[in-house]
Every structure is written in C-alpha cells, then in structure tokens.
Short mmCIF file of C-alpha atoms in Angstrom, two decimals:
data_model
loop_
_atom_site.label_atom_id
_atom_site.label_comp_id
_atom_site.label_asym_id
_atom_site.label_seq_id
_atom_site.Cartn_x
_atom_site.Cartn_y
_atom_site.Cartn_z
CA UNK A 23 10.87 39.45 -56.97
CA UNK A 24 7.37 39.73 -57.62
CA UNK A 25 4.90 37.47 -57.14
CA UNK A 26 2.10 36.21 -59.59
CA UNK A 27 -1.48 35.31 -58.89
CA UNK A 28 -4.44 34.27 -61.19
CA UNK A 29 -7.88 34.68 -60.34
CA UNK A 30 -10.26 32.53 -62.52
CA UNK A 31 -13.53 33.62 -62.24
CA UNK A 32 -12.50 37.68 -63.14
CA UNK A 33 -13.42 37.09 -67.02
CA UNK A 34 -10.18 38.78 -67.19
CA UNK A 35 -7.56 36.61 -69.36
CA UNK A 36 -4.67 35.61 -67.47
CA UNK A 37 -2.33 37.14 -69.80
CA UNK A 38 -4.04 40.57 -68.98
CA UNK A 39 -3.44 39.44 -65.56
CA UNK A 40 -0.05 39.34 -65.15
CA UNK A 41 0.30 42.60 -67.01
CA UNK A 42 -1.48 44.34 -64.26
CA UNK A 43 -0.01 42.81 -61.36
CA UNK A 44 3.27 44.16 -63.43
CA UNK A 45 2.37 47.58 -64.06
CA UNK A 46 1.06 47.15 -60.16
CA UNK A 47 4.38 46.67 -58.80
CA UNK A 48 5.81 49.01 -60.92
CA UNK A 49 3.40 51.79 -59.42
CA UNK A 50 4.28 50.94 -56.06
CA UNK A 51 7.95 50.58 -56.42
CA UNK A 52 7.45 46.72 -56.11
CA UNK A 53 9.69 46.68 -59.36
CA UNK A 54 12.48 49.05 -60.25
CA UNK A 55 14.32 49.89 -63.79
CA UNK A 56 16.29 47.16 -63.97
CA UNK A 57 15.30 44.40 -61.99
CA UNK A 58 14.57 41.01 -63.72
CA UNK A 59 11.41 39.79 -64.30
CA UNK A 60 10.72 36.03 -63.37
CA UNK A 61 11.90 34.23 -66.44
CA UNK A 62 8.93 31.53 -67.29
CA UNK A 63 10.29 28.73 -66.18
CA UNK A 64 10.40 30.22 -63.02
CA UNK A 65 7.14 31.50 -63.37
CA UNK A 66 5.16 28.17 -64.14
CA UNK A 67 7.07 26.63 -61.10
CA UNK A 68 5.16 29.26 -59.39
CA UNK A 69 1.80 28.81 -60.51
CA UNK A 70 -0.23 26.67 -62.50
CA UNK A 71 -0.24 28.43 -66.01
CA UNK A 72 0.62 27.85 -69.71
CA UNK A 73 3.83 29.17 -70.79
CA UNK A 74 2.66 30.89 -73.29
CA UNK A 75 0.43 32.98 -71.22
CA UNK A 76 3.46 34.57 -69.48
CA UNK A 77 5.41 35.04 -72.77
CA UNK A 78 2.02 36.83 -74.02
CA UNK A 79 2.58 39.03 -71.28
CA UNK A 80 5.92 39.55 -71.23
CA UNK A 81 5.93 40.41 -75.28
CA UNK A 82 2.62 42.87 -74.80
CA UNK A 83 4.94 44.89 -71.70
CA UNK A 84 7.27 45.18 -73.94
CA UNK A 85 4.72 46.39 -76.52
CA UNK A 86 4.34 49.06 -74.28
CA UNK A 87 7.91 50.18 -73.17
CA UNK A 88 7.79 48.96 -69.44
CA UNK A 89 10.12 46.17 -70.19
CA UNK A 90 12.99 44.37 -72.73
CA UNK A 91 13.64 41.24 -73.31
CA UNK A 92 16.86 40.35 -73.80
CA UNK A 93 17.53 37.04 -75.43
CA UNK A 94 19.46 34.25 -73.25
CA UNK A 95 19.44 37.32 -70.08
CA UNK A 96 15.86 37.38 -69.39
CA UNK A 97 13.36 40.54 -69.25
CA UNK A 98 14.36 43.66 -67.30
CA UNK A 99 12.19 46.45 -66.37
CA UNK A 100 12.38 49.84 -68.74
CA UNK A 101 10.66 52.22 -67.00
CA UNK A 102 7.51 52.99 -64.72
CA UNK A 103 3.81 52.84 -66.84
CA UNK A 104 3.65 56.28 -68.03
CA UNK A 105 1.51 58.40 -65.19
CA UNK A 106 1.74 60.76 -62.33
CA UNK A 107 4.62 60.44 -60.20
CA UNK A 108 3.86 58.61 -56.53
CA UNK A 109 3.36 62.14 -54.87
CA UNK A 110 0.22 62.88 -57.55
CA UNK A 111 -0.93 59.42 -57.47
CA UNK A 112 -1.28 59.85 -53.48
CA UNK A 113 -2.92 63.34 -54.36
CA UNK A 114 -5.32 61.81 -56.76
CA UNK A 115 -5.96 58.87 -54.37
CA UNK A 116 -7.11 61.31 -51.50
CA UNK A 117 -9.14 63.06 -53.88
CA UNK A 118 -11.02 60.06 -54.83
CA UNK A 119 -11.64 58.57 -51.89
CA UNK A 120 -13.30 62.20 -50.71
CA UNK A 121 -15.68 61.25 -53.70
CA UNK A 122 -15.99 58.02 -52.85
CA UNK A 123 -17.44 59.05 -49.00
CA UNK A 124 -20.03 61.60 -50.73
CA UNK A 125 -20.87 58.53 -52.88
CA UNK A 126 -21.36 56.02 -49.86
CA UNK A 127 -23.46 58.83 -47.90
CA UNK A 128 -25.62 59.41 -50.92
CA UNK A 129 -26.46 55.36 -51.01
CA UNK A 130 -24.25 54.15 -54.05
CA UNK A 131 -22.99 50.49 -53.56
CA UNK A 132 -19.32 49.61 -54.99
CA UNK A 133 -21.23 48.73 -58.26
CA UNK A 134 -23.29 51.35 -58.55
CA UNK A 135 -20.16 54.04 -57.89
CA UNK A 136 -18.07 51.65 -60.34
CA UNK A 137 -20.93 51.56 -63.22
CA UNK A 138 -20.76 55.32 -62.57
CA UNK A 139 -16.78 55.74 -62.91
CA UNK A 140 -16.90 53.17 -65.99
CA UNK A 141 -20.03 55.32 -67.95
CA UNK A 142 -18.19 59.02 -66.78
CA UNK A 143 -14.84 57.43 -68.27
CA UNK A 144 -16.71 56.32 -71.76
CA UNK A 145 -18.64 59.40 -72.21
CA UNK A 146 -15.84 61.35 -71.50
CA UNK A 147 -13.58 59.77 -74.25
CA UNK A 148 -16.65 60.18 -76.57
CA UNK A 149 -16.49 64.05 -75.69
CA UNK A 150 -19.73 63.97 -74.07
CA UNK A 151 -18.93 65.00 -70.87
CA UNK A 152 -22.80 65.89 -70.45
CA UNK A 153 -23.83 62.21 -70.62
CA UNK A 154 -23.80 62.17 -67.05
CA UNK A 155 -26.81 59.40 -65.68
CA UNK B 7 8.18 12.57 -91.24
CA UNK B 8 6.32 15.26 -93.79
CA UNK B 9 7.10 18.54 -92.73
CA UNK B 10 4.05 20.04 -94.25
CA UNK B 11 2.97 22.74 -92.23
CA UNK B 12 4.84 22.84 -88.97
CA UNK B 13 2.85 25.80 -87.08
CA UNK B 14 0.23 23.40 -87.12
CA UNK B 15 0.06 20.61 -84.89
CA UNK B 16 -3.48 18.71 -85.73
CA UNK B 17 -5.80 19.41 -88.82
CA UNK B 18 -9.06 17.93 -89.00
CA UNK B 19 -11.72 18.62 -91.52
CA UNK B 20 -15.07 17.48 -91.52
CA UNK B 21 -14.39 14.37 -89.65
CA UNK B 22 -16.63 11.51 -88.06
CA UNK B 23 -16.44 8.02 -86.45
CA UNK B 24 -19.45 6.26 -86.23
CA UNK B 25 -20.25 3.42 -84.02
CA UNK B 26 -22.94 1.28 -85.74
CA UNK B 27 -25.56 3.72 -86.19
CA UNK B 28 -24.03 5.79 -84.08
CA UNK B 29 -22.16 9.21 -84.41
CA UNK B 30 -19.51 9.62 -81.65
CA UNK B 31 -18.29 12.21 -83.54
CA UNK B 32 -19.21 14.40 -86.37
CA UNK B 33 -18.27 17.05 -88.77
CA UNK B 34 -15.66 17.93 -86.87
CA UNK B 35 -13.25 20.55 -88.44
CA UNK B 36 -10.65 22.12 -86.05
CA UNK B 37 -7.13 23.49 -86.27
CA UNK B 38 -4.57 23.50 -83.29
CA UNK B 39 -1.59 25.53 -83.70
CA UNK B 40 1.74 23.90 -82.70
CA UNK B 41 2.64 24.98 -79.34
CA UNK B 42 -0.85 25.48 -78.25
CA UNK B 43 -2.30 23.68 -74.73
CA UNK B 44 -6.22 22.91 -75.76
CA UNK B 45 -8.67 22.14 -72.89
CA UNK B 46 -10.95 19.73 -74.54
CA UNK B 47 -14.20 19.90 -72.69
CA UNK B 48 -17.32 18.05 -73.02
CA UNK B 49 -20.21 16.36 -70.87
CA UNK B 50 -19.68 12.13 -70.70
CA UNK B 51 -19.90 10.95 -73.99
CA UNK B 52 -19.56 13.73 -76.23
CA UNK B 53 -17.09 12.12 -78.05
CA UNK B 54 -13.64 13.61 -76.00
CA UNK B 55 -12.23 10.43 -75.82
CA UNK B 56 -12.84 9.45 -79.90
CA UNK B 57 -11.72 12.69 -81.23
CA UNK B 58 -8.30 11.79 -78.69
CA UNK B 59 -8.00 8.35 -80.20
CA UNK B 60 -8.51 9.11 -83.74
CA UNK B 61 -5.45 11.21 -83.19
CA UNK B 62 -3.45 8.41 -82.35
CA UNK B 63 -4.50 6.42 -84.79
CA UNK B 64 -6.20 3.60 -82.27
CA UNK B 65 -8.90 4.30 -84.17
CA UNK B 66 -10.06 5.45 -88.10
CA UNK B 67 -12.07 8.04 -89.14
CA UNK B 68 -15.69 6.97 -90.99
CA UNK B 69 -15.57 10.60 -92.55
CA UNK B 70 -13.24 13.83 -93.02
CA UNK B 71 -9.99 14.08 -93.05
CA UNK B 72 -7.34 14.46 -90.22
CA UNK B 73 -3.78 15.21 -89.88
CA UNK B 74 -1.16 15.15 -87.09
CA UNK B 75 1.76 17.88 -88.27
CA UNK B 76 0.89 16.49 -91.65
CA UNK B 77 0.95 13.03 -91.43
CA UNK B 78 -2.06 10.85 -91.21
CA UNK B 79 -2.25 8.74 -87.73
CA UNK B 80 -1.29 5.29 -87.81
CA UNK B 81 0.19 3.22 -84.97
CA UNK B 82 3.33 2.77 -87.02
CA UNK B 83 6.91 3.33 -84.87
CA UNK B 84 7.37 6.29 -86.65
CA UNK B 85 4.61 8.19 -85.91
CA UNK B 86 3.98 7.02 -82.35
CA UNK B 87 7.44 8.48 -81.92
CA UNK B 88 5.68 11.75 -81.89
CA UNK B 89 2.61 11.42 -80.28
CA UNK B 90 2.32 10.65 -76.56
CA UNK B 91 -1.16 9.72 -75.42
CA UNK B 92 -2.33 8.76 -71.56
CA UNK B 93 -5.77 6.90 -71.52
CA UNK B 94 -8.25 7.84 -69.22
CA UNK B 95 -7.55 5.35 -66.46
CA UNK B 96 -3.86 5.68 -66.70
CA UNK B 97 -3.01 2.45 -67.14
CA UNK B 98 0.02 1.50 -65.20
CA UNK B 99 1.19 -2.10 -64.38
CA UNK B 100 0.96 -2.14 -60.68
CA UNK B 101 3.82 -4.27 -59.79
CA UNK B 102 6.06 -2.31 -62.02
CA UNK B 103 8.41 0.53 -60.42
CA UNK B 104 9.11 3.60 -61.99
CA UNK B 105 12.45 2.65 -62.69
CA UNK B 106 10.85 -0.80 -64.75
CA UNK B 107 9.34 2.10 -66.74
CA UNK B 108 12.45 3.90 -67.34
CA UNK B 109 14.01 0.84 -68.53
CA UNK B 110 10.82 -0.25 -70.56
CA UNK B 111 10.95 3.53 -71.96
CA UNK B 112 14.70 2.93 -73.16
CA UNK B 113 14.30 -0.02 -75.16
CA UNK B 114 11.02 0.57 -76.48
CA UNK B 115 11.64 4.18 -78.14
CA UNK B 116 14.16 5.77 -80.44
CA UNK B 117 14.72 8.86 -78.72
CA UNK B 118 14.15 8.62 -74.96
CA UNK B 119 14.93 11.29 -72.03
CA UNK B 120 16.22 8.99 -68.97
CA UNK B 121 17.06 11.93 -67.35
CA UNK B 122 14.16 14.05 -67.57
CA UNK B 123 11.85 11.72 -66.51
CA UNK B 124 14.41 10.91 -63.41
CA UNK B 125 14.65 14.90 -62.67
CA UNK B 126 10.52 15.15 -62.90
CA UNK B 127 10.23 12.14 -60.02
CA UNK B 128 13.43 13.44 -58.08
CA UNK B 129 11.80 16.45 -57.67
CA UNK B 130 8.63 15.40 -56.33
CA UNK B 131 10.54 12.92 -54.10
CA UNK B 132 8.63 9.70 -56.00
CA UNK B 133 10.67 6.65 -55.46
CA UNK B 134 12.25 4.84 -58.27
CA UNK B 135 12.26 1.47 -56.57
CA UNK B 136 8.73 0.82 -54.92
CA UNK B 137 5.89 -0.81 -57.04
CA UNK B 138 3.80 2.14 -58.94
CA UNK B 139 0.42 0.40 -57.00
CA UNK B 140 1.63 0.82 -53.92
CA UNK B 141 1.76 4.80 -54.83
CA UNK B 142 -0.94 7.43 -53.96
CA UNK B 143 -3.23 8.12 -57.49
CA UNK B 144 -0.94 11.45 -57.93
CA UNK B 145 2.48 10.03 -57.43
CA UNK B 146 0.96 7.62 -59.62
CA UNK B 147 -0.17 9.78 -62.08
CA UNK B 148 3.26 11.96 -61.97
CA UNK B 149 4.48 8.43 -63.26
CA UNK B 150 2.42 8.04 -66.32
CA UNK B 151 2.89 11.59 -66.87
CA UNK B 152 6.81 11.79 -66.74
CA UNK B 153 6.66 8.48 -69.25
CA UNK B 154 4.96 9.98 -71.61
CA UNK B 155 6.84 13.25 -71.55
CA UNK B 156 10.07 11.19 -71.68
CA UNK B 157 9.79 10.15 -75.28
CA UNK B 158 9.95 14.19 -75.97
CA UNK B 159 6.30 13.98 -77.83
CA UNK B 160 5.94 17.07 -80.28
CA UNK B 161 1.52 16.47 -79.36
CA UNK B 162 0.59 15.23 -76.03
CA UNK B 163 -2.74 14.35 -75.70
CA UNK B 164 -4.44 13.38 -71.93
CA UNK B 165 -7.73 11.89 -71.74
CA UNK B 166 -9.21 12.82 -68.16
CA UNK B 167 -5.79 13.12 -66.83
CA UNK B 168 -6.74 14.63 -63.34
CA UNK B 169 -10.80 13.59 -63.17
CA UNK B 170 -9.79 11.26 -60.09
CA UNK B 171 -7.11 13.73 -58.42
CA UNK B 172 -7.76 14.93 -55.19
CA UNK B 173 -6.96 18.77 -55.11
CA UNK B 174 -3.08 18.92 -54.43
CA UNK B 175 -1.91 16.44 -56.52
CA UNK B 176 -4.10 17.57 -59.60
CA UNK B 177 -2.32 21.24 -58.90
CA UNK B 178 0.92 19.47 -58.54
CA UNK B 179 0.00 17.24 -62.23
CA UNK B 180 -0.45 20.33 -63.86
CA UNK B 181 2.39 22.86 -62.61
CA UNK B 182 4.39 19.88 -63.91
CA UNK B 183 2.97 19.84 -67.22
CA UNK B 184 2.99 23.61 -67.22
CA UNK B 185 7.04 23.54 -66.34
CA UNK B 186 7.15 20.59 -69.33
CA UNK B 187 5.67 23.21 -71.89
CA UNK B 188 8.16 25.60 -70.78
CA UNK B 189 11.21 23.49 -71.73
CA UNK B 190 9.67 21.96 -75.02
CA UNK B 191 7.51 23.63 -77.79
CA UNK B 192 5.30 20.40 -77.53
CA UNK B 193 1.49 20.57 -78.41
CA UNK B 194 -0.68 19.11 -75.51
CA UNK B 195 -4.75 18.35 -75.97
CA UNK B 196 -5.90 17.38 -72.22
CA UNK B 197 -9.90 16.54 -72.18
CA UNK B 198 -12.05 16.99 -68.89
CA UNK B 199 -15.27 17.28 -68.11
CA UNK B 200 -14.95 20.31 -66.24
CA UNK B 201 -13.05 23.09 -66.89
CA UNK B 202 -12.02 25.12 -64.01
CA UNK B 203 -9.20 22.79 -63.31
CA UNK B 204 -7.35 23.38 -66.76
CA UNK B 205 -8.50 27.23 -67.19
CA UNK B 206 -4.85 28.47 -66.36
CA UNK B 207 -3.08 25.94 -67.72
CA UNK B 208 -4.65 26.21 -71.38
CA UNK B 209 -4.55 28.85 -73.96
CA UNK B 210 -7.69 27.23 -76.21
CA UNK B 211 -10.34 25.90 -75.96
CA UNK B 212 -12.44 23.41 -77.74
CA UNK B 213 -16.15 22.37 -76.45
CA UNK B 214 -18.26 19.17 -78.09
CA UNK B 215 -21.22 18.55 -77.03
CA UNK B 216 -23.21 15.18 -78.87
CA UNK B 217 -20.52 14.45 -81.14
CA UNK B 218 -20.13 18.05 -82.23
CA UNK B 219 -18.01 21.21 -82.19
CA UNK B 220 -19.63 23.77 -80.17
CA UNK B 221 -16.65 26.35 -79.93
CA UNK B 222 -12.58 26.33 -80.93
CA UNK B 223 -10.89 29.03 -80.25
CA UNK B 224 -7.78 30.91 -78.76
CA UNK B 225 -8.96 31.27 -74.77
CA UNK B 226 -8.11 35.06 -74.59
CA UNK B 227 -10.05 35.81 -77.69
CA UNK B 228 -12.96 34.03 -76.19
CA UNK B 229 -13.11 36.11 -72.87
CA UNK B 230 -12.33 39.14 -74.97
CA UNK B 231 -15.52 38.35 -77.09
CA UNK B 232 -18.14 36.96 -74.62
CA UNK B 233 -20.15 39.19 -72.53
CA UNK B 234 -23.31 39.36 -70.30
CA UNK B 235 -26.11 42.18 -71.10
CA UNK B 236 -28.69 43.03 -68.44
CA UNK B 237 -31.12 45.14 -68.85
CA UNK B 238 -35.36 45.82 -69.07
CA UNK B 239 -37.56 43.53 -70.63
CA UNK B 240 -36.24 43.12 -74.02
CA UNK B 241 -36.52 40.55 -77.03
CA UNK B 242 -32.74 41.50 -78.33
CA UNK B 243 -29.65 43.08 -76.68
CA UNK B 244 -28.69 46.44 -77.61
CA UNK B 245 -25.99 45.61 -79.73
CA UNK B 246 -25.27 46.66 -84.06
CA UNK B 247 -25.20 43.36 -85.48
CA UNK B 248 -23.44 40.63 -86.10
CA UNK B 249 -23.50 38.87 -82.57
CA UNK B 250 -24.73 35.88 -81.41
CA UNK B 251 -26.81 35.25 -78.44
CA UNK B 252 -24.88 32.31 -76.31
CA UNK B 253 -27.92 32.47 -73.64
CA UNK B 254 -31.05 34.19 -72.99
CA UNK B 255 -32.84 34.57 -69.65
CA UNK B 256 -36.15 36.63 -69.51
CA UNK B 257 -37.72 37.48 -65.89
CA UNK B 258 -40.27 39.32 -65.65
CA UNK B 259 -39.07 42.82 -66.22
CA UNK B 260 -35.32 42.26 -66.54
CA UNK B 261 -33.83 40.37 -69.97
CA UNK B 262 -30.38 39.05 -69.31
CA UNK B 263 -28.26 38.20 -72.75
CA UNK B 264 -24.85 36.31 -72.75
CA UNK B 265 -23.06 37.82 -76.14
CA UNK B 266 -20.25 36.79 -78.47
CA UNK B 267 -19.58 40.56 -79.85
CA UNK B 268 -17.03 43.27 -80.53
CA UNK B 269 -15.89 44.75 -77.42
CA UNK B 270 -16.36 47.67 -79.11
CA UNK B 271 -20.00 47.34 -79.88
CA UNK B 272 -21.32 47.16 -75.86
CA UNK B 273 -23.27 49.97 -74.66
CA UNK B 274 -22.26 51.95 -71.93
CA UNK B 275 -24.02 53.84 -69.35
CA UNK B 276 -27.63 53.66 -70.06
CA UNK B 277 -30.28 51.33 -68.66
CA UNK B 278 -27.93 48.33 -69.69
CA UNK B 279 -25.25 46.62 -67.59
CA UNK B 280 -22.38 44.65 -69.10
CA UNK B 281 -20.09 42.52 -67.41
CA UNK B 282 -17.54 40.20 -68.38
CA UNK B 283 -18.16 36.61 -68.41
CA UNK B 284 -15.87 33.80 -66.51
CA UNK B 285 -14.74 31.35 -68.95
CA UNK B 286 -16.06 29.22 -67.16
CA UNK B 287 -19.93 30.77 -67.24
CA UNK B 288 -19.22 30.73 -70.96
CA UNK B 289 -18.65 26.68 -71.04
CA UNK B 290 -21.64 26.63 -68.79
CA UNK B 291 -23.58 28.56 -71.45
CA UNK B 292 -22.76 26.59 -74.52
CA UNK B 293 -23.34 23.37 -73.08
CA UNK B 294 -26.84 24.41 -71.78
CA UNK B 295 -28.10 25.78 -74.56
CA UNK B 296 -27.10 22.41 -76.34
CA UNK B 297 -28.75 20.28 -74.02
CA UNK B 298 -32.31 22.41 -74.15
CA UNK B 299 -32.05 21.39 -78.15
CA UNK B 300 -32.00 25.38 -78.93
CA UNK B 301 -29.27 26.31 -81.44
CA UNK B 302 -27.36 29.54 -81.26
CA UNK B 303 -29.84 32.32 -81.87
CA UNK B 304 -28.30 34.87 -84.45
CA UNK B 305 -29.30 38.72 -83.91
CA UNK B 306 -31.93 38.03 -81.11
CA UNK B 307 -34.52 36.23 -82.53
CA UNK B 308 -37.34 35.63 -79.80
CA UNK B 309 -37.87 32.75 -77.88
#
C-alpha cells in the first residue's frame, strides 16, 4: 500500500502531489497493475487532507491511463506512466548523474544546475535548442 | 427547503453589516460551491467572524444580498436544521458529559446521528460519562465538533476552531473533519487567522482584510496562478499583460515581483528567475500589501 505525504510549503498543490508520489511508486514498482489504490476514506484517515483533493487526483490518473476507477470496488492501477522501462531509466540515471559531477566540479549549485535543466527543457520544446545560457 | 441551485452552497452579493458607523463587513460578493472546504482567513477583526454569523442568521445584513443553498438565513428550525455553526470559544457546558449532549442532540433536532457522533468519540477513546470540563481543550473540542456534525449539516461553518489547539490535537480536529467530508457531501467554511494549519485540509480560499474581500478562489487555481519573478533592477516584470502585481520588492540592483499570471506567460531562462509561491507566502502577500494602504498594482505601475 502506498503511502501519502504532503509538503506545504512546495507551492505545489496537493492534488499534484499525490499524483506524483503515484506515478513515483509506479516507477519503482511500489505499485503494480492491479493493486488498489487507498480508497479516500482511507486516505484522509491517513493524513490531514480534503477529500476532494484525493478524488482530484484520483480522477486526473485516470485522465491519464495509469488508473480506473471502478464504482463501489475502488481504483486499481492500469499501467506504468508511459516511459523507459527500469533498465533505461537506470541507464539514463547514470548518465545524468555523470553530468551532474561535471556540473558540481565546474561550481553550479543544485539551483543553478536545476535553472539550467528547467531553461534546456523549455528551449528545447520551443525548438531552440541553441538557447543555451 | 428551496432547492434553487444545489451546486451552490452560499451566495452572497454585495453584502455589508455595519456596526454604528462602522463597516465590519463590506461589499462582499462570494460564491462557495457545495462540497467545497473554504479556509476563511483574515487578521483580528477583519470581519471572519460577521461574514460566519450572517450565515447563520445570528445576525442581518445592512446591505447585499445572501443566500444559504437558496434560502435566506434565519434562526428558524428549519433552516438551522442545515446549518451547523461552532463559535469561536466553543461553548460547551462544563458540567455536561458528552453523553448529556447526545441526549440534548436527540430531542432538540429532527434528524440526528446518535451513532456517528458515538463512533467519532469511540474512536478517539473520549469518554461518554465524565464532565466535558474536566476534558483536555482537544477532547473537548472533538466534542463540540462531533455535535455539530451529528445533526448531518449540509454547511458547516467553524469560527477559530483550532486557534487554542496545541499541535496534536489540532491535527487530530482536522483528520476528523477531513474523514467527516469523506462520508458526507457537506459544505464546511472554517476561519483562522493563520493559514498553514488548514492548507491541506481546504480546497478554497477566501482572504478579508478590513471588512473586505481580498481573494476567493479554488486553492489549486491560486498556486497554479501566483508566482515570484526575480530579476535586475526593473519597474515591471517581464510578463505580456494582463497580470497583477501581488508584491513588489526593489533592492538595489535586484527587483523581486510576486505575480497572479498565466503559467504560460513566465519567462524562462534569461536573466529572470521564477519560482512558485507557497500558499502560504501568497496570504502573506495579500495581507501586506493591504495593511501598507497600497492597492493591487495592475501591469507594473511604479512605486
């Protein structure tokens, strides 16, 4: 069973929250194609949060394909968030953290190598893959 | 009971007490959808507690117009039937039990839930028997609470319901109001004077400030919309209008803008750097920029 928690002071709505502690354990195997998600009862006996945040949440993994709900059953996991399989993910997670020691040793702080990623990602969807800082 | 509009819960439009020359409240025009769990927030005296008792009818309006699920609020039987309400200093008879309550509860409304409100203080092991002031303030509380929740309210409103909680048994309050919501489709309106403790509980928000709205809306729209621009020296954020400016800070060489924009409208890369904003910087924000007398500033104007 997986376990929620809600940090407060992210900016990030709680909905959005439990969505990616969801997709989480679905990366890591956490949560399988079929198991049961808590229903929210249960899940507002776990932590302090408004039912309709979790039903949000349920209703927008759904949106996506990860999960159904089935009425009077509860909601069951569909399938893994679309993306590389665990082996790749590993790959591209060794890969990354290569980068990430070039970063350190040329001075960047998490920030500044996280400013980086986020303005790399938005040119890069904006096709300006020279827009490098 | 009118069944006017049932997705929403409380209408008010353009209303106002006034005490003598006073305004507790004014122009005040809000919607809460049914369902919906509204953190009312507010400094002391910003009229919290008024807009609360205007919806149960304790007191009138001196202007506007306002509705609860489309009737007017009166302290008649039938509408009281619907509307629980727990003043600010939760005011329990000390030499009553919790069971005197039950029994009170019973012959006092139409529809009562004997056994939900004995399930809600079974759980938290509260005894029945033993006088409610010999409790601690959050067993206490859990008493008031389960009381009101008993008469199945369809809006719940809580004035300051865990202000003088100590840390535990305000979590405790609210995981039981949060399990409540779960079972019911009730509307709930709890007031504080500081947010952090309702942040996860609620889904809006509504901030007054001297008598007046200062924001109402859904909470995740609110993060989604609220952002913090820093950047060099600059008399308006780099943003297409419309946006407003929440809260300006100018230092020397940096400028430092708190937005209500599109998401889609924030620069990336570049000299600026946005982040998102806690909710609870935002209420920060909007009550500061009341109390320095500055309104919102609409597409950067300078200081």
């Amino acid at each position: 069973m997986i376990t929620f928690r809600l940090e407060s002071r992210s900016g990030v709505p709680a909905y959005l929250q439990l969505m990616q502690q969801v997709k989480h354990a679905l990366r890591l195997g956490i949560l399988r194609e079929g198991d049961q998600l808590p229903t929210v009862k249960e899940v507002t006996k776990m932590i302090v949060i408004n039912p309709n945040t979790v039903s949000k949440a349920y209703r927008e993994l759904e949106n996506e394909g990860l999960v159904r709900g089935r009425i009077g059953s509860g909601t069951f996991v569909l399938a893994r968030p679309s993306g590389p399989s665990p082996e790749v993910q590993t790959q591209l997670a060794e890969e990354v953290a290569a980068w990430i020691v070039r970063a350190r040793a040329a001075d960047l702080d998490d920030e500044a190598i996280i400013t980086l990623v986020r303005s790399v990602l938005h040119n890069e969807k904006e096709g300006l893959s020279d827009g490098n800082e | 009971m009118t069944e006017t509009n049932d997705s929403i819960a409380v209408q008010a439009r353009g209303v106002g007490k006034r005490y003598g020359g006073l305004w507790a409240l004014q122009d005040c025009t809000i919607q809460v959808p049914a369902g919906s769990i509204t953190a009312l927030v507010g400094a002391n005296g910003a009229g919290k507690s008024t807009l609360l008792q205007l919806l149960t009818g304790l007191i009138k309006a001196s202007a506007g117009e306002v509705t609860v699920f489309g009737e007017r609020p009166a302290q008649t039987a039938s509408f009281l039937a619907n509307v629980g309400y727990l003043a600010q200093e939760i005011p329990l008879y000390a030499d009553w039990s919790a069971q005197d309550y039950i029994d009170m509860g019973r012959h006092l409304n139409a529809s009562w839930d004997e056994s939900l409100m004995r399930r809600h203080l079974e759980e938290l092991s509260i005894p029945l028997d033993r006088a409610v002031g010999s409790l601690s303030g959050g067993q206490r509380a859990q008493v008031a609470l389960a009381t009101a929740l008993a008469k199945r309210p369809k809006l719940l409103l809580l004035d300051e319901p865990v202000a003088a909680l100590d840390p535990l048994a305000r979590h405790d309050f609210l995981a039981s109001l949060g399990q409540a919501a779960a079972d019911s489709d009730m509307t709930v309106i709890l007031s504080s004077h500081s947010l952090p403790d309702l942040e996860t509980i609620c889904d809006r928000l509504l901030i007054l400030e001297m008598g007046r709205v200062q924001l109402a809306d859904d909470m995740d729209h609110i993060l989604a919309t609220h952002y913090l621009l820093a950047g060099p020296q600059s008399t308006k954020p780099p943003l297409a209008e419309p946006y407003v400016i929440v809260q300006e800070t100018h230092t020397g060489r940096q400028s430092q803008f708190l937005v209500q924009t599109e998401a889609a409208k924030l620069p990336h890369g570049g000299t600026w750097h946005t982040t998102p904003v806690s909710m609870e910087e935002i209420v920060l924000a909007y009550l500061r920029h009341h109390q320095t007398g500055q309104p919102n500033k609409q597409n950067g104007d300078k200081k």
